[in-house]
Short mmCIF file of C-alpha atoms in Angstrom, two decimals:
data_model
loop_
_atom_site.label_atom_id
_atom_site.label_comp_id
_atom_site.label_asym_id
_atom_site.label_seq_id
_atom_site.Cartn_x
_atom_site.Cartn_y
_atom_site.Cartn_z
CA UNK A 585 93.97 126.22 94.39
CA UNK A 586 93.51 123.71 96.99
CA UNK A 587 95.79 122.62 99.93
CA UNK A 588 95.04 120.04 102.66
CA UNK A 589 94.61 123.39 105.15
CA UNK A 590 93.33 126.00 102.71
CA UNK A 591 91.68 126.67 99.38
CA UNK A 592 92.01 129.99 97.22
CA UNK A 593 89.59 131.15 94.63
CA UNK A 594 90.27 133.56 92.34
CA UNK A 595 94.03 134.04 92.67
CA UNK A 596 94.33 136.28 89.51
CA UNK A 597 91.25 138.11 90.02
CA UNK A 598 92.38 142.20 89.85
CA UNK A 599 90.60 143.34 92.56
CA UNK A 600 92.05 145.15 95.57
CA UNK A 601 89.94 143.11 98.17
CA UNK A 602 91.31 140.01 99.81
CA UNK A 603 87.91 138.17 101.16
CA UNK A 604 88.70 135.49 104.18
CA UNK A 605 86.68 132.83 105.24
CA UNK A 606 88.49 131.51 108.53
CA UNK A 607 85.59 129.27 109.88
CA UNK A 608 84.44 128.05 105.95
CA UNK A 609 84.03 124.05 106.83
CA UNK A 610 83.53 121.71 109.45
CA UNK A 611 85.97 119.02 107.98
CA UNK A 612 87.70 116.93 110.54
CA UNK A 613 90.81 115.33 108.92
CA UNK A 614 91.09 111.98 109.48
CA UNK A 615 94.22 111.90 111.31
CA UNK A 616 92.83 114.26 113.85
CA UNK A 617 90.36 112.25 116.66
CA UNK A 618 89.27 109.60 114.58
CA UNK A 619 88.05 112.01 111.53
CA UNK A 620 85.11 113.22 113.90
CA UNK A 621 86.56 114.38 117.21
CA UNK A 622 84.31 111.98 119.04
CA UNK A 623 81.45 114.38 118.21
CA UNK A 624 78.12 112.51 116.58
CA UNK A 625 77.09 114.04 113.04
CA UNK A 626 74.69 116.13 114.26
CA UNK A 627 77.12 118.49 116.52
CA UNK A 628 79.35 118.49 113.21
CA UNK A 629 76.58 120.13 111.78
CA UNK A 630 75.99 122.88 114.22
CA UNK A 631 77.78 126.66 114.23
CA UNK A 632 80.11 125.03 117.02
CA UNK A 633 81.97 123.53 114.23
CA UNK A 634 81.97 126.08 111.58
CA UNK A 635 80.09 129.22 110.41
CA UNK A 636 77.25 128.34 108.68
CA UNK A 637 76.82 129.93 105.48
CA UNK A 638 79.69 132.09 105.38
CA UNK A 639 81.78 130.18 102.78
CA UNK A 640 79.03 130.64 99.98
CA UNK A 641 78.88 134.61 100.64
CA UNK A 642 82.80 134.91 100.71
CA UNK A 643 82.76 133.12 97.19
CA UNK A 644 79.89 135.25 96.19
CA UNK A 645 81.80 138.50 97.24
CA UNK A 646 84.92 137.54 95.50
CA UNK A 647 83.10 136.90 92.22
CA UNK A 648 81.22 140.10 92.58
CA UNK A 649 84.44 142.07 93.75
CA UNK A 650 86.71 140.31 91.55
CA UNK A 651 88.92 139.65 94.39
CA UNK A 652 90.82 136.54 95.72
CA UNK A 653 88.99 134.66 98.28
CA UNK A 654 91.18 132.09 100.64
CA UNK A 655 89.04 129.81 102.74
CA UNK A 656 90.27 127.33 105.71
CA UNK A 657 89.24 123.49 104.84
CA UNK A 658 89.18 122.32 108.29
CA UNK A 659 86.65 122.72 111.18
CA UNK A 660 87.23 125.41 113.96
CA UNK A 661 86.51 122.74 116.56
CA UNK A 662 90.23 120.80 114.97
CA UNK A 663 91.98 124.02 115.80
CA UNK A 664 90.54 127.76 115.63
CA UNK A 665 92.37 130.05 112.79
CA UNK A 666 90.77 133.02 114.28
CA UNK A 667 92.51 132.73 117.40
CA UNK A 668 96.27 133.22 118.17
CA UNK A 669 98.82 131.01 118.86
CA UNK A 670 98.93 131.66 122.47
CA UNK A 671 94.99 132.06 122.91
CA UNK A 672 93.58 129.53 125.44
CA UNK A 673 90.46 128.84 123.08
CA UNK A 674 92.80 128.03 120.15
CA UNK A 675 91.47 124.27 121.11
CA UNK A 676 88.21 124.30 122.36
CA UNK A 677 87.13 121.83 124.84
CA UNK A 678 83.59 123.02 125.75
CA UNK A 679 81.64 125.23 123.16
CA UNK A 680 78.02 125.90 123.62
CA UNK A 681 77.13 123.14 126.00
CA UNK A 682 78.91 120.39 123.63
CA UNK A 683 82.16 118.74 125.26
CA UNK A 684 84.76 117.91 122.34
CA UNK A 685 86.15 114.61 123.65
CA UNK A 686 88.95 114.69 121.32
CA UNK A 687 90.12 118.25 122.13
CA UNK A 688 89.60 117.57 126.19
CA UNK A 689 92.42 114.76 126.00
CA UNK A 690 94.73 116.39 123.54
CA UNK A 691 98.48 117.18 124.47
CA UNK A 692 100.91 119.72 123.63
CA UNK A 693 102.23 117.50 121.02
CA UNK A 694 98.66 117.01 119.47
CA UNK A 695 98.26 120.80 119.43
CA UNK A 696 101.62 121.49 117.84
CA UNK A 697 100.74 119.05 114.94
CA UNK A 698 97.61 120.65 114.06
CA UNK A 699 99.25 123.99 114.37
CA UNK A 700 102.12 122.87 111.88
CA UNK A 701 99.74 120.75 109.65
CA UNK A 702 96.68 123.58 109.28
CA UNK A 703 96.61 126.43 111.08
CA UNK A 704 100.37 127.71 110.32
CA UNK A 705 99.80 126.93 106.52
CA UNK A 706 96.02 128.63 106.39
CA UNK A 707 97.82 131.64 107.72
CA UNK A 708 100.83 131.85 105.79
CA UNK A 709 98.53 131.28 102.65
CA UNK A 710 96.76 134.72 103.45
CA UNK A 711 99.98 136.31 104.34
CA UNK A 712 101.61 135.72 101.20
CA UNK A 713 98.69 136.67 98.95
CA UNK A 714 98.42 139.74 100.95
CA UNK A 715 101.86 140.43 100.54
CA UNK A 716 101.59 139.66 97.04
CA UNK A 717 99.27 142.67 96.45
CA UNK A 718 99.37 146.37 96.21
CA UNK A 719 97.55 147.85 99.39
CA UNK A 720 94.82 145.17 99.64
CA UNK A 721 91.78 145.36 101.71
CA UNK A 722 91.01 142.49 104.22
CA UNK A 723 87.49 141.38 104.39
CA UNK A 724 86.89 138.29 106.85
CA UNK A 725 83.38 136.72 106.66
CA UNK A 726 81.88 135.13 109.23
CA UNK A 727 78.43 134.13 110.64
CA UNK A 728 76.93 133.77 114.15
CA UNK A 729 73.88 131.81 115.51
CA UNK A 730 70.49 133.57 116.11
CA UNK A 731 70.61 132.16 119.83
CA UNK A 732 73.18 130.40 121.93
CA UNK A 733 71.67 127.96 124.21
CA UNK A 734 70.66 129.50 127.72
CA UNK A 735 70.95 133.38 126.02
CA UNK A 736 68.57 135.68 124.39
CA UNK A 737 68.02 135.70 121.02
CA UNK A 738 70.06 137.89 118.90
CA UNK A 739 68.21 140.08 116.72
CA UNK A 740 70.99 141.31 114.45
CA UNK A 741 70.93 140.68 110.68
CA UNK A 742 74.73 141.91 110.18
CA UNK A 743 77.55 142.84 113.16
CA UNK A 744 80.59 144.41 112.06
CA UNK A 745 83.38 143.86 114.39
CA UNK A 746 86.42 146.30 114.82
CA UNK A 747 89.12 147.05 117.18
CA UNK A 748 91.30 150.43 116.69
CA UNK A 749 90.87 150.54 113.04
CA UNK A 750 87.09 151.74 112.22
CA UNK A 751 87.92 153.58 109.12
CA UNK A 752 85.80 151.20 106.83
CA UNK A 753 83.71 149.82 109.84
CA UNK A 754 81.77 152.90 110.64
CA UNK A 755 81.08 154.06 107.43
CA UNK A 756 79.85 150.17 106.52
CA UNK A 757 78.00 150.47 109.56
CA UNK A 758 75.88 153.27 108.52
CA UNK A 759 75.61 152.12 104.88
CA UNK A 760 73.97 148.65 106.29
CA UNK A 761 71.56 150.70 108.80
CA UNK A 762 70.49 152.84 105.99
CA UNK A 763 69.40 149.81 104.03
CA UNK A 764 67.24 148.94 106.82
CA UNK A 765 69.18 145.96 108.16
CA UNK A 766 69.64 145.56 111.93
CA UNK A 767 73.32 145.89 111.93
CA UNK A 768 75.42 145.18 115.18
CA UNK A 769 78.13 147.43 115.94
CA UNK A 770 80.92 145.12 117.66
CA UNK A 771 77.92 142.97 118.52
CA UNK A 772 77.19 140.18 118.78
CA UNK A 773 80.81 140.10 120.33
CA UNK A 774 83.61 142.83 120.63
CA UNK A 775 85.60 142.96 117.44
CA UNK A 776 89.44 142.38 118.77
CA UNK A 777 91.42 138.88 120.16
CA UNK A 778 95.28 139.49 120.11
CA UNK A 779 96.74 137.64 117.30
CA UNK A 780 93.34 136.83 115.71
CA UNK A 781 93.22 137.08 111.82
CA UNK A 782 92.61 140.47 111.56
CA UNK A 783 95.14 141.46 114.06
CA UNK A 784 97.48 139.32 112.23
CA UNK A 785 97.17 140.09 108.64
CA UNK A 786 95.72 143.95 108.77
CA UNK A 787 96.28 145.46 111.97
CA UNK A 788 99.85 144.65 112.19
CA UNK A 789 100.17 146.10 108.59
CA UNK A 790 98.27 149.08 108.85
CA UNK A 791 95.75 147.45 106.32
CA UNK A 792 92.49 148.59 105.71
CA UNK A 793 89.90 146.03 107.13
CA UNK A 794 86.33 145.06 107.68
CA UNK A 795 85.02 141.95 109.92
CA UNK A 796 81.40 140.97 108.65
CA UNK A 797 79.15 138.80 110.42
CA UNK A 798 76.10 137.81 108.91
CA UNK A 799 73.02 135.59 110.93
CA UNK A 800 73.49 132.06 109.71
CA UNK A 801 69.60 131.51 109.60
CA UNK A 802 69.96 133.95 106.79
CA UNK A 803 72.51 132.56 104.69
CA UNK A 804 71.76 128.87 105.43
CA UNK A 805 70.58 127.97 101.82
CA UNK A 806 72.50 128.58 98.74
CA UNK A 807 69.95 131.09 97.51
CA UNK A 808 70.56 133.31 101.01
CA UNK A 809 74.06 133.20 100.64
CA UNK A 810 73.80 134.61 96.79
CA UNK A 811 71.03 136.92 97.67
CA UNK A 812 73.63 138.33 100.86
CA UNK A 813 76.61 138.66 98.47
CA UNK A 814 74.82 140.48 96.16
CA UNK A 815 73.56 142.98 98.93
CA UNK A 816 76.64 143.37 100.41
CA UNK A 817 79.06 143.52 97.50
CA UNK A 818 77.80 147.10 96.27
CA UNK A 819 77.87 148.74 99.72
CA UNK A 820 81.53 147.63 100.24
CA UNK A 821 82.75 148.61 96.83
CA UNK A 822 80.77 152.10 97.44
CA UNK A 823 82.21 152.71 101.05
CA UNK A 824 85.46 151.83 99.97
CA UNK A 825 85.43 154.36 97.16
CA UNK A 826 83.71 157.24 99.32
CA UNK A 827 86.52 157.31 101.87
CA UNK A 828 89.00 157.50 99.40
CA UNK A 829 91.58 155.56 100.98
#
């Protein structure tokens, strides 16, 4: 099922997980900033535009866990679906040293247009699918860059981000570390922004949840994406089973 703002894979799969991929693609609709936001092609291939490799991992997990996947179909630079509507970084004007020209001059009317046509339909799709399923577990898949400009390299292979609800996060971190993976506990950054996707679709409903970040140099090829999906899926299944939740 494909719409302008989102794509759902495996809507009829029976698994309990609901896999989301907020930053799945670097697509810019042709009605936004001339279809390129005023950026050169090379910039749109960077992590600033999307979570490199995350979609392939999310799709692999959905297949392995027999669960649906909801993915955005627009770049995070167009409007960030992992931000609440009041978040000042909803429309990024500067990201990791790159100015986003079409966002720097966007007015309130343009913000509202992107909310109505992209951000809100994506979140309605996630909300509707979650509401249609019995006791879903939300698992958000992201990736992170190995190094931001002017910053130290990031050593983690996997990061697990969470806020108040660590029911799955803490045992999952322990299970990843038991595999020998360098695993971040609320690293490379902390895991809660009011109104973000996990807050909106999991925390506000008391649903079990995980937000997993994989360093993108590990998943920038289809082979890497398939390998990490195959590694993560059995751990996810076992951790959920072990909690008895």
